[in-house]
XYZ file of C-alpha atoms in Angstrom:
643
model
C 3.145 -22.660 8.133
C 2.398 -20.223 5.420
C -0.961 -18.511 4.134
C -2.272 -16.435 1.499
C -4.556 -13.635 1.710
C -7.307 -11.995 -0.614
C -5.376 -10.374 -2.931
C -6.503 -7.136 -4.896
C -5.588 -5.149 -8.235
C -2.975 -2.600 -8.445
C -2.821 -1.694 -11.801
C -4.452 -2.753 -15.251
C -1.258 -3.524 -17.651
C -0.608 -2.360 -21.285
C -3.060 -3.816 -23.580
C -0.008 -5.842 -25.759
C 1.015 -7.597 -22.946
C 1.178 -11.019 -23.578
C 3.268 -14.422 -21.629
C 6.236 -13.833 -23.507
C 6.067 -10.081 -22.526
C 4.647 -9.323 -18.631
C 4.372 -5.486 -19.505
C 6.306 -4.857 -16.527
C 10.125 -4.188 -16.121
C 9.802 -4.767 -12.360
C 8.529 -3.342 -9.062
C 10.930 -1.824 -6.943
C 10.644 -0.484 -3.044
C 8.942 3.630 -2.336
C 9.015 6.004 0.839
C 7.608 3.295 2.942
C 6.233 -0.446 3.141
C 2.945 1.198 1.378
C 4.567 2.759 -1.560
C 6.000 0.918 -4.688
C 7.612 1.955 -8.362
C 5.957 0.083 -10.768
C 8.152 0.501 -14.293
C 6.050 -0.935 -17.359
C 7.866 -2.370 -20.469
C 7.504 1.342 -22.298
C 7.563 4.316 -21.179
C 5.963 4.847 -17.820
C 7.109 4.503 -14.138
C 4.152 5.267 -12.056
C 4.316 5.360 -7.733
C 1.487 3.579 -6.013
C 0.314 4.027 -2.597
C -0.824 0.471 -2.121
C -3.211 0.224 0.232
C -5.159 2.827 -1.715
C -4.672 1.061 -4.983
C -4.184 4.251 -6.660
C -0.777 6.356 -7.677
C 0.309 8.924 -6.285
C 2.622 10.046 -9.241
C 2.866 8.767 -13.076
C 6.070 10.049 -15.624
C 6.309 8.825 -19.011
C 9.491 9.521 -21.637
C 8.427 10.635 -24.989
C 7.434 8.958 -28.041
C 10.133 6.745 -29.830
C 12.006 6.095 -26.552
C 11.604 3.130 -24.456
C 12.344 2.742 -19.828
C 15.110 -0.283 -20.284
C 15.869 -0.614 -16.888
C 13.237 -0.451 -13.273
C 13.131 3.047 -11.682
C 14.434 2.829 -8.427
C 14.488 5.206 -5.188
C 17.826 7.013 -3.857
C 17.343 6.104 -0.657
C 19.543 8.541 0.594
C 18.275 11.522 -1.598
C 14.270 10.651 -2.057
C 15.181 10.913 -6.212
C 14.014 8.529 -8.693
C 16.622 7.342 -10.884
C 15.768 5.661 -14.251
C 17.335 4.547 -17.717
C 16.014 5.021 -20.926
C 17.382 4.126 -24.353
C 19.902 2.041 -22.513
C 22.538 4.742 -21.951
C 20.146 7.962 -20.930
C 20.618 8.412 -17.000
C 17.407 10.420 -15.875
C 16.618 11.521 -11.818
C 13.742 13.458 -10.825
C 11.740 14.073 -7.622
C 7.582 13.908 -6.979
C 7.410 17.302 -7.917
C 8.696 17.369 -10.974
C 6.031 17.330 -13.958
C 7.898 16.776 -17.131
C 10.114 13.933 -17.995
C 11.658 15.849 -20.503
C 12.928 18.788 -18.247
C 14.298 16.710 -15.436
C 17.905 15.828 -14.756
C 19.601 13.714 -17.969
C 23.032 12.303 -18.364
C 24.560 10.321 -21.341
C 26.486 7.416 -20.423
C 29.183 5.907 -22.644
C 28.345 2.366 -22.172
C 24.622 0.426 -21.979
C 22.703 -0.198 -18.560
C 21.741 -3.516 -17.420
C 20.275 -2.245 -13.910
C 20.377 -0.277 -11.122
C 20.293 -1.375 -7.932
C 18.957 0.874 -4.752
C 19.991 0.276 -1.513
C 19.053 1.628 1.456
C 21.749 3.722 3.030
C 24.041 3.789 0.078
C 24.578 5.214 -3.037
C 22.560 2.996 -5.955
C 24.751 0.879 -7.904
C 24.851 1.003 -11.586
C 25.544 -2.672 -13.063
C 26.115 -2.253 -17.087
C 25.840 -5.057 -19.910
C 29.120 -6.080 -20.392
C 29.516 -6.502 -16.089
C 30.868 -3.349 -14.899
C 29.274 -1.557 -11.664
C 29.487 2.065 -10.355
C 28.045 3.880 -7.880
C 26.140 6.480 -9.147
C 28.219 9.320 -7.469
C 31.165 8.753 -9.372
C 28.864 7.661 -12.317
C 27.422 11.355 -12.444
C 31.279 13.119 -11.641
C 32.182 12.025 -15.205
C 28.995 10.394 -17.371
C 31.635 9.643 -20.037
C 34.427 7.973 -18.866
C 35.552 4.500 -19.877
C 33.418 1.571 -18.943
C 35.374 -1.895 -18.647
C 34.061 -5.059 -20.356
C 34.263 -7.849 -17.880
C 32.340 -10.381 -19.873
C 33.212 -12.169 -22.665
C 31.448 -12.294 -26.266
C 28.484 -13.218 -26.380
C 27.720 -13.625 -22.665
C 24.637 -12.224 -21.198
C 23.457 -11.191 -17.762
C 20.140 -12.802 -16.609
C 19.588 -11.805 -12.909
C 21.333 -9.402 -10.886
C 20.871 -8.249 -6.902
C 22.441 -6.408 -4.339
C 23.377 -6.899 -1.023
C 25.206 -4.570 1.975
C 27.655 -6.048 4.789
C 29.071 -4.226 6.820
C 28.200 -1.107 5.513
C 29.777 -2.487 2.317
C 27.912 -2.821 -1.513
C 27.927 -6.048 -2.787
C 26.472 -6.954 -6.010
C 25.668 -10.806 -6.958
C 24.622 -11.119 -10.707
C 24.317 -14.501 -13.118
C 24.994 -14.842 -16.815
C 24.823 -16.908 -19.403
C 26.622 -17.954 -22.309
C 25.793 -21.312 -24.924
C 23.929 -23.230 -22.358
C 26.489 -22.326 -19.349
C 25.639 -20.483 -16.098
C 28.523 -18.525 -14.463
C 28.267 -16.130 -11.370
C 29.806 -12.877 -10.335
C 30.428 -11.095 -7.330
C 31.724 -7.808 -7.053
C 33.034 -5.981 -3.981
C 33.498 -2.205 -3.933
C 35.597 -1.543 -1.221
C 37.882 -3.263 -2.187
C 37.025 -3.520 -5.874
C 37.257 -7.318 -6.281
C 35.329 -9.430 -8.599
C 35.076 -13.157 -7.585
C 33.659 -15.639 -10.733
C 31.716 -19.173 -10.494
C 31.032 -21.673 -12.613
C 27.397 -23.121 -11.716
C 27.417 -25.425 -14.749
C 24.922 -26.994 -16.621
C 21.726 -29.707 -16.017
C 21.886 -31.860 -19.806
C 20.683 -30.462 -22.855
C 17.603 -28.335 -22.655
C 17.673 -27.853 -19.127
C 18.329 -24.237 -17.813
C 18.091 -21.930 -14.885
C 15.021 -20.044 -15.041
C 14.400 -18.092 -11.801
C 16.892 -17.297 -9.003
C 16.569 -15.658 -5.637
C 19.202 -14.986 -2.883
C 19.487 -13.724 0.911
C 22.476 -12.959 2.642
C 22.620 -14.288 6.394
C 26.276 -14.597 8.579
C 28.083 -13.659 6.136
C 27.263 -16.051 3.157
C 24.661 -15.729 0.375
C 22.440 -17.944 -0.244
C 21.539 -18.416 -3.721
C 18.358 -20.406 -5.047
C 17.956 -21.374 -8.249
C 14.985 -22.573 -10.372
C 15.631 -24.491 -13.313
C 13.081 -25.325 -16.141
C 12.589 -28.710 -15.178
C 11.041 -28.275 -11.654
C 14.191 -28.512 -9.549
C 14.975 -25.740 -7.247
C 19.089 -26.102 -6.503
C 20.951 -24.091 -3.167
C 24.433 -22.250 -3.946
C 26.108 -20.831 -1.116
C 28.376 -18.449 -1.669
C 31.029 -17.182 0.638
C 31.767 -13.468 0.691
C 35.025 -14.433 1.563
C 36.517 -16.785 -0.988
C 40.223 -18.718 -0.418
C 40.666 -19.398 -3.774
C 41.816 -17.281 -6.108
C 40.432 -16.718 -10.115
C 37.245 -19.128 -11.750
C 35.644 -21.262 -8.746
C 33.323 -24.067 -9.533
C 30.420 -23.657 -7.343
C 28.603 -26.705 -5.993
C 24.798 -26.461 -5.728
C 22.513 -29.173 -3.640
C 19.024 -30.093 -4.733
C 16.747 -28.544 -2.530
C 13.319 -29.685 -3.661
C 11.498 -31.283 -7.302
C 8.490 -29.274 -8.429
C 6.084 -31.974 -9.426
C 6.136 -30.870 -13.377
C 4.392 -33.921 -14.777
C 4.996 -33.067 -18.592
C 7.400 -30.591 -20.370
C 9.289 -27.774 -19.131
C 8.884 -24.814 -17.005
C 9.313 -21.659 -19.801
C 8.498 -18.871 -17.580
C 8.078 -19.515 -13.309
C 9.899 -17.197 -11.335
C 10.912 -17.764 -7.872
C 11.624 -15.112 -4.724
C 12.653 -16.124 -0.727
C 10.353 -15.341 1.805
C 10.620 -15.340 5.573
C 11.034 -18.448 7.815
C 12.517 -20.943 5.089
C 10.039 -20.282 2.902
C 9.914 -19.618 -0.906
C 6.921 -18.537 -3.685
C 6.866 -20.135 -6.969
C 4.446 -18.541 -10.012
C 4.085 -20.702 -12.948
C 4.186 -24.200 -11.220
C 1.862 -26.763 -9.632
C 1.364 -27.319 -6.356
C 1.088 -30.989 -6.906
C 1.561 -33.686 -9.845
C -2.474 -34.024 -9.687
C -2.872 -30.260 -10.844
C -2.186 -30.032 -14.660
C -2.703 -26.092 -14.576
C 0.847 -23.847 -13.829
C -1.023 -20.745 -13.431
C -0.968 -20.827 -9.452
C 1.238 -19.092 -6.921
C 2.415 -21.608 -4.325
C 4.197 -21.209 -1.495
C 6.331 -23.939 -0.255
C 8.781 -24.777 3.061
C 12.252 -25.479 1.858
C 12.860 -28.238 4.968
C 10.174 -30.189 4.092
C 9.119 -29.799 0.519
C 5.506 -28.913 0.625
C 3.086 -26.583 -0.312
C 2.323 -24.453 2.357
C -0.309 -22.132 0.519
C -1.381 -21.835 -3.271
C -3.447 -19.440 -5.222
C -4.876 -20.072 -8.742
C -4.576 -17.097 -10.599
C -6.771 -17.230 -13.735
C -5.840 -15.969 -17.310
C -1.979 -17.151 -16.969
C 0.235 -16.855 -14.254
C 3.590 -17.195 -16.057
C 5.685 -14.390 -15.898
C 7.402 -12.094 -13.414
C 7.229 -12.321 -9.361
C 7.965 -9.546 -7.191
C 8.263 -9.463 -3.440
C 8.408 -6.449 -0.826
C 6.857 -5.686 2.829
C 5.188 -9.238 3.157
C 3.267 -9.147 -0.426
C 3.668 -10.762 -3.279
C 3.332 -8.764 -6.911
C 2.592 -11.356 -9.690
C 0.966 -10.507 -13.216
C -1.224 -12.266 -14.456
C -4.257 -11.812 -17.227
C -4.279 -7.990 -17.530
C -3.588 -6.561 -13.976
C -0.785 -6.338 -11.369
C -2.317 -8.339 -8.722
C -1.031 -7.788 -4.798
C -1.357 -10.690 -2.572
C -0.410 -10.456 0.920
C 0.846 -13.546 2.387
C 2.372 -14.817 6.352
C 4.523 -17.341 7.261
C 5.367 -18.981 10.496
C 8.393 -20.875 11.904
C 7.590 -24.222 11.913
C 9.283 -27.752 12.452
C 8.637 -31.270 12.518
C 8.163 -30.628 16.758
C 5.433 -28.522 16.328
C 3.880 -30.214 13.608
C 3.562 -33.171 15.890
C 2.524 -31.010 18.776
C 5.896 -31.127 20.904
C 7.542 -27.859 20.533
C 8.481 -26.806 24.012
C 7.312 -23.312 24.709
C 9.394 -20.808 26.515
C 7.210 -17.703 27.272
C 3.741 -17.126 29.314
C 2.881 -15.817 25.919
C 3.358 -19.121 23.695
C 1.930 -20.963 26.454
C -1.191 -18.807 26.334
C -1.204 -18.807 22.660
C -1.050 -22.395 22.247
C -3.419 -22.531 24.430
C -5.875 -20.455 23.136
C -5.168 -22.352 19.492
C -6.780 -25.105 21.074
C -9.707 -23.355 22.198
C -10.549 -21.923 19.226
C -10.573 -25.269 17.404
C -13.393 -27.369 19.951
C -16.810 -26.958 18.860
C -18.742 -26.125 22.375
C -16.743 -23.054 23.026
C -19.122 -20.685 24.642
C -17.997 -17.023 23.929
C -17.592 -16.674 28.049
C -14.334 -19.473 27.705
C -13.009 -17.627 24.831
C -12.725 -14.076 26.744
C -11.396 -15.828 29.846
C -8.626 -17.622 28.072
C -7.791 -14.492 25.468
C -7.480 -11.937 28.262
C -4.399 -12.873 29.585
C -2.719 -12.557 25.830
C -4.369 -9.516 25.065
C -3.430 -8.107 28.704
C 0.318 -8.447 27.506
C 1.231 -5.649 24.985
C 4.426 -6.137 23.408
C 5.866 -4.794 20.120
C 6.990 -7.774 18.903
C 6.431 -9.116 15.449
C 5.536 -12.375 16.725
C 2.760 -10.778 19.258
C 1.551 -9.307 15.843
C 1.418 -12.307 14.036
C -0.522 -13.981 17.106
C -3.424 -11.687 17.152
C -4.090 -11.637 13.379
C -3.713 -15.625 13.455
C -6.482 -15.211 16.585
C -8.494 -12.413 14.618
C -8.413 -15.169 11.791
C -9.040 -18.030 13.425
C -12.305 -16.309 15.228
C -13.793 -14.566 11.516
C -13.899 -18.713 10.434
C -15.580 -19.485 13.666
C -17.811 -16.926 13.228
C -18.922 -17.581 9.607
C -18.898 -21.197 10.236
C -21.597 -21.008 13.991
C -23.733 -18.045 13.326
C -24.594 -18.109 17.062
C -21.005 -17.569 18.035
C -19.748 -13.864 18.434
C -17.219 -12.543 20.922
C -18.032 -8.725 20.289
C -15.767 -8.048 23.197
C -13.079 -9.939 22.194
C -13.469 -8.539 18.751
C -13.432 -5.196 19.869
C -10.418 -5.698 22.088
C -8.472 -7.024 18.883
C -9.145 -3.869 16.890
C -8.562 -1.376 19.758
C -5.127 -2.748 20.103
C -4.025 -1.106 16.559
C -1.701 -4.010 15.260
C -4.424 -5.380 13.169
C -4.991 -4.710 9.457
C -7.221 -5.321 6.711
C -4.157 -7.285 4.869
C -4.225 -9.305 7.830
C -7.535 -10.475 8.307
C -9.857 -9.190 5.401
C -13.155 -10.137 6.914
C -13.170 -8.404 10.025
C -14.578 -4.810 8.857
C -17.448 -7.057 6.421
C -18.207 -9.388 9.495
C -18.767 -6.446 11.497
C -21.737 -5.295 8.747
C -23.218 -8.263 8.394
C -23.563 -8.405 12.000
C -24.722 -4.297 12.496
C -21.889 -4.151 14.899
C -21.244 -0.151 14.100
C -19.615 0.287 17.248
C -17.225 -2.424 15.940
C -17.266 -1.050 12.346
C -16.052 2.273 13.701
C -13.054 1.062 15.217
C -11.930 -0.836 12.187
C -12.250 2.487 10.456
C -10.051 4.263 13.108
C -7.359 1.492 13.534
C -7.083 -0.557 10.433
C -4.556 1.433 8.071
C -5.375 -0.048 4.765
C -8.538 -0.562 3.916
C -9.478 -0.591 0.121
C -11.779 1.289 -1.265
C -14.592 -1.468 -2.154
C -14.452 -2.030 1.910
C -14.910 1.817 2.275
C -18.020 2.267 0.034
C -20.000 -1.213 1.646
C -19.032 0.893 5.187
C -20.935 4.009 3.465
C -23.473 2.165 2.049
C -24.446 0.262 5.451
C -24.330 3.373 7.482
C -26.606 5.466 4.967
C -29.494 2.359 4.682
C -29.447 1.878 8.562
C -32.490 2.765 10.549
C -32.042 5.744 12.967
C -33.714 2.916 15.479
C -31.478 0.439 14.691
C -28.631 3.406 15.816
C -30.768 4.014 19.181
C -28.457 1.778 21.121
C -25.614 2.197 19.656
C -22.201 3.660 21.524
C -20.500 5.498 18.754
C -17.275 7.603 19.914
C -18.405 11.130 18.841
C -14.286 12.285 19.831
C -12.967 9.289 18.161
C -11.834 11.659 14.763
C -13.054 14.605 15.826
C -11.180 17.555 14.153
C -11.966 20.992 15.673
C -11.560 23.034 18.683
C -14.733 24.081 21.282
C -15.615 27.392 21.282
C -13.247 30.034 22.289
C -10.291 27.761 21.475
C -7.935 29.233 18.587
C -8.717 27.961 14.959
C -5.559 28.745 13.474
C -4.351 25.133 12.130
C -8.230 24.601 10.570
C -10.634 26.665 9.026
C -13.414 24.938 8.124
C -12.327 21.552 8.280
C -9.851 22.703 5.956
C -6.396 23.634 5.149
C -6.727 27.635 4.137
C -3.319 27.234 1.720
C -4.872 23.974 0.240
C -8.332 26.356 -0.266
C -6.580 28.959 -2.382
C -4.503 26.332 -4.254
C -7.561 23.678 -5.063
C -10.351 26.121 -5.635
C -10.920 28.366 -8.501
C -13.918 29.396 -7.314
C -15.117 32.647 -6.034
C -14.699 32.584 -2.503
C -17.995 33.732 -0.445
C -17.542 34.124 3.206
C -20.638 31.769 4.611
C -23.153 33.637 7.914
C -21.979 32.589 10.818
C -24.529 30.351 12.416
C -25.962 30.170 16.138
C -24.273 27.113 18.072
C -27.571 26.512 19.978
C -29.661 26.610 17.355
C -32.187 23.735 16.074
C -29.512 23.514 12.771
C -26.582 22.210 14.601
C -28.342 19.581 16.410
C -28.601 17.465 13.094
C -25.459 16.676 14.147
C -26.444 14.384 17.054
C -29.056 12.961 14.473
C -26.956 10.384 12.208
C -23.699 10.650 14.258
C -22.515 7.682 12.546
C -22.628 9.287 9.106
C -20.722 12.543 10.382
C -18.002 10.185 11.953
C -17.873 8.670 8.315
C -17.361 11.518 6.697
C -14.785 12.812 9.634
C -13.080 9.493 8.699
C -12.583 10.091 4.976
C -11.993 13.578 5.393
C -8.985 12.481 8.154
C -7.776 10.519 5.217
C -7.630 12.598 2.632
C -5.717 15.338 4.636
C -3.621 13.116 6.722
C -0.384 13.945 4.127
C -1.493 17.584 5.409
C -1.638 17.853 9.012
C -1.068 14.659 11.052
C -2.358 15.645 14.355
C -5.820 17.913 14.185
C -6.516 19.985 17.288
C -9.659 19.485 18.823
C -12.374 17.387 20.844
C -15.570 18.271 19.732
C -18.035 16.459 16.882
C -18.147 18.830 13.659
C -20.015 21.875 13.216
C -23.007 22.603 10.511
C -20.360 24.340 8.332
C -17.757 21.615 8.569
C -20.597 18.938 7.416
C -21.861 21.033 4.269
C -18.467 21.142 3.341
C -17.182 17.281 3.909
C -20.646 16.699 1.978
C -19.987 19.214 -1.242
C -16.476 16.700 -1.642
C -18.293 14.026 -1.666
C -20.539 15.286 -4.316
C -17.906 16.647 -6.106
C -15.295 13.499 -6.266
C -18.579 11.705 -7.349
C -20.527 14.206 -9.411
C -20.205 12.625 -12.732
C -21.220 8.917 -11.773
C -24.513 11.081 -10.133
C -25.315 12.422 -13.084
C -24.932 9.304 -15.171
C -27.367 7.711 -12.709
C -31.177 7.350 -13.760
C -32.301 7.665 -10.040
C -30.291 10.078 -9.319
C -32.061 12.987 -11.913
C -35.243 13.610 -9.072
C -32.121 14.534 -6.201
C -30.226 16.906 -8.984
C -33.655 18.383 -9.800
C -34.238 19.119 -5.900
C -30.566 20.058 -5.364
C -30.503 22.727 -8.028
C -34.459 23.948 -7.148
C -32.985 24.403 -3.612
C -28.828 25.796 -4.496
C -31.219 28.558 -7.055
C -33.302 29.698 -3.951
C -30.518 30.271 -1.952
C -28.721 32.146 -4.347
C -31.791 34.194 -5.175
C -32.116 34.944 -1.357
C -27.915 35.545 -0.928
C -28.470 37.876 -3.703
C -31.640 39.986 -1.653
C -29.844 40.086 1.244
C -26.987 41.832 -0.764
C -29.819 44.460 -1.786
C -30.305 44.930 1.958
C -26.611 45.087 3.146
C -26.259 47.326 0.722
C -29.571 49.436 1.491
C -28.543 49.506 5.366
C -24.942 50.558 4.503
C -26.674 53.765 2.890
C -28.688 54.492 5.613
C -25.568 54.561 8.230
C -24.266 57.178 5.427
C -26.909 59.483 6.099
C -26.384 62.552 8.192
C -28.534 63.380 10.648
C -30.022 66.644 11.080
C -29.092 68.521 14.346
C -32.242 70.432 14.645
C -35.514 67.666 14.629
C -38.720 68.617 16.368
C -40.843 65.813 18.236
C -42.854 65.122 15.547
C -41.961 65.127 11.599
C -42.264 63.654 8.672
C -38.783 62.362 6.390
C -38.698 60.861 2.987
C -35.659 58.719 2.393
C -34.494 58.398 -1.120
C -32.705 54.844 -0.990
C -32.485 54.586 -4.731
């Protein structure tokens, strides 16, 4: 079983992109499951943080040169390490601002790719088939680079493996029609050749994708007219010199008419694989969908039409798929499930209190009459079990999904509890089931919309303005019975506790870095006083802006001390950043010229009475400087001269 989520864009792509030309040289792996190096067909590699949708970093290489191979991450260093012009070795680190000042090497022969892996050095593979690691690459940029091809043979695909601790690169070429595959060993350095062969006459591999599992790679290949082939490939070959290597058919896309010019292909979990540029079914003239199929029983498991042309590139990493298509980088997150013909008919024998419970609870979910009372009784047990198992993971967002279409489909039916249990247990996400946070809206469920905001760790920014906009339009009476966790976020110490980590909500090194404005030491203000209890007035809102402000500083301080809800100063504050990351939309905005006309009515008074008050430090400062007479009688008469 497989499924496909909402997906969202990542990027807009370069306005000459076309279906012959992606604008992408390929997406390769960042920090973490949330980052990813996005390389366009030009100039620029730009880092994304994902589940923001935004980057986080953006280099280009000057005019007249040209990126010809994916940036990629040394795992082991944290550099980037790119190729420009083909033989121009550049590496560079987030804080480094110009492309042109940053580490360059010449090479003596042309790159094809570089491969990163995790903890080893990246491999360099060039043109003509030679590989390096970069290490001994950068000891001597010059030295002689061996031709291992032959004229007029090309490399198409290329991928790297490790075993053992061991590199192992596996790339395909092609040369007049014929396919022919290489693998190359480091330690030793052994090359080992195949012969895939050919299909007939205008039939060719178009797509390939490979795992490695006990010690053999398996290598899929797509070929332009809808057959998918399986290669395996020993790492240990008998036989010495050219090998043919015999391929199986593993399934027949159901291409009605004409070839396949530009699918691409990519292995998934479980026995599953994605296809882009193919239809899910002989019915379905349109190609621009994104299928996922099982490879034991050749079906489509999930498919996704993606409008304005879905041929082209397909890139997969931390269980989501990266497919162009129109004008943007689109990211859809997908799942899939271990499944056989057993369970499809309902006879998989389950070995765990936890299967049995699941399974269970699958049925459940699917009978009408459900009452919400049967649905707690039979979820507790699962939920009382916490494991850190993928598999318990997968369970509760297949639960949290399953409920969401109950819910939308009986408007009568919702399990708050149950809800709320899911998102308190922090392996949900918004990937994972994307209606959770908007069900809790549409049913005023704050209490249940807060704990989405604490637990769920990527939730986009459309999400995050519909959570503003509900909590700013809601009644305060509508809030009168709410429970809302004042300590959930909170970020500052009680009274009499140090303040050393935060002033002001704030980082004081980020303050003198970010600001370029004069720097006025705000009046202290009375803790008791009528001006601090607006804080207990829209508690929601403060919590809101505790979240974003949580979020925006988490890359700063991770752990915040403090139990107590924000202080008058701390609100003002969160409140002038939201103004300010917003400022220019509010002054674009028709409706929004009465609330400038107040704000700048009421910032003018204050500065007008900041400015007296300065007149009367100053006055009182000159009257501690007076001296005061020794000899005064009991009665008299002074004139002070304050000016």
């Amino acid at each position: 079983m497989a499924e496909l989520y909402e997906g969202f864009t990542l990027c807009g792509l370069a306005a000459g992109q076309s279906r012959e030309n992606s604008g992408l040289l390929g997406i390769e792996p960042g920090r973490d499951t949330d980052h990813v190096i996005v390389t366009g067909a030009g100039r620029t590699v730009t880092v994304y943080k994902v589940s923001d949708q935004k980057p986080l970093g953006s280099w280009a290489a000057k005019q007249g040169q040209a990126v010809t191979c994916p940036a990629v991450l040394h795992g082991q260093t944290g550099e980037y390490v790119a190729v420009h012009d083909s033989k121009v070795l550049r590496i560079w680190r987030d804080e480094d601002i110009n492309f042109e000042k940053v580490f360059k090497a010449t090479l003596s022969a042309a790159v094809s790719r570089i491969h990163a892996l995790p903890s080893s050095e990246p491999l360099v593979l060039f043109q003509r088939g030679a590989v390096r690691q970069l290490d001994a690459l950068l000891a001597a940029p010059q030295q002689a680079v061996e031709e291992v091809l032959s004229e007029e043979e090309v490399i198409r695909w290329s991928s790297c493996f490790l075993e053992a601790e061991q590199p192992l690169l596996l790339f395909s070429t092609e040369k007049s029609g014929e396919c022919f595959l290489y693998l190359q060993k480091l330690s030793p350095n052994v090359l080992h050749k195949y012969n895939i062969g050919s299909e007939g006459k205008g039939v060719c591999p178009i797509g390939f994708t490979a795992t490695l599992e006990d010690k053999c790679i398996t290598l899929m290949c797509l070929y332009s007219n809808g057959c998918v082939y399986k290669l395996l490939v020993s790492l240990h070959p008998s036989v010495e010199g050219e090998q043919h290597l015999p391929k199986s058919l593993l399934m027949k896309l159901p291409v009605s008419e004409g070839v396949l010019h530009r699918a691409a292909i990519a292995c998934l979990e479980e026995g599953h694989i994605a296809i882009v540029g193919a239809p899910p079914s002989a019915s379905t003239g349109d190609r621009d969908f994104l299928c996922i199929w099982k490879t034991n029983f050749p079906t489509p498991q999930a498919s996704k039409e993606l409008p304005g042309g879905a041929d082209g590139p397909l890139w997969c990493n931390a269980g989501k798929l990266y497919v162009t298509h129109g004008k943007v980088l689109t990211v859809l997150p997908y799942r899939c499930e271990k499944s056989s013909l057993a369970a499809a008919l309902g006879k998989l024998k389950q070995t765990s209190t936890q299967g049995d419970v699941y399974k269970a609870f699958c049925l459940y979910w699917g009978c009408v009459g459900v009452s919400r009372e049967e649905v707690e009784e039979v979820l507790e047990p699962f939920l009382s079990c916490s494991p850190v198992s993928p598999q318990f993971q997968l369970g509760l967002a297949h639960i949290a999904v399953e409920l969401l279409k109950r819910c939308q489909a009986d408007p009568g039916f919702y399990p708050q509890s149950v809800l709320a249990r899911l998102a308190q247990t922090g392996r949900l996400s918004h990937s994972s089931c994307p209606g959770f946070l908007m069900l809790a809206l549409e049913k005023h469920d704050y209490f249940l919309a807060q704990l989405c905001l604490q637990h769920f760790p990527d939730i986009p920014e459309a999400v995050i303005c519909a959570c503003l906009k509900a909590f700013l339009s809601v009644a305060d009476a509508d809030l009168a019975q709410v429970s809302v966790d004042l300590e959930g976020v909170s970020l500052v110490d009680g009274p009499g506790q140090s303040l050393e980590v935060v002033q002001n909500g704030f980082s004081p090194v980020l303050l003198e870095e970010d600001s370029c404005d004069v720097q006025l030491t705000p009046p202290k203000l009375d803790q008791s006083s009528s001006w601090t209890d607006m804080s207990l007035t829209c508690p929601l809102f403060l919590q809101y802006l505790q979240y974003l402000y949580v979020r925006s500083s988490g890359d700063v301080y991770t752990q915040l001390p403090g139990l107590r809800a924000p202080t008058m100063t701390q609100i003002m504050d969160w409140v002038s950043l939201l103004l300010d990351a917003h400022f220019a939309v509010l002054v674009m905005a028709p409706e929004a010229k009465g609330l400038l006309a107040q704000l700048h009515r009421f910032v003018r008074s204050q500065v007008r009475l900041y400015s007296e008050l300065g007149k009367i430090q100053g006055t009182l400062q000159e009257l501690g400087k007076i001296k005061k007479e020794q000899e005064i009688g009991l009665y008299s008469i002074e004139v002070i001269e304050l000016f």
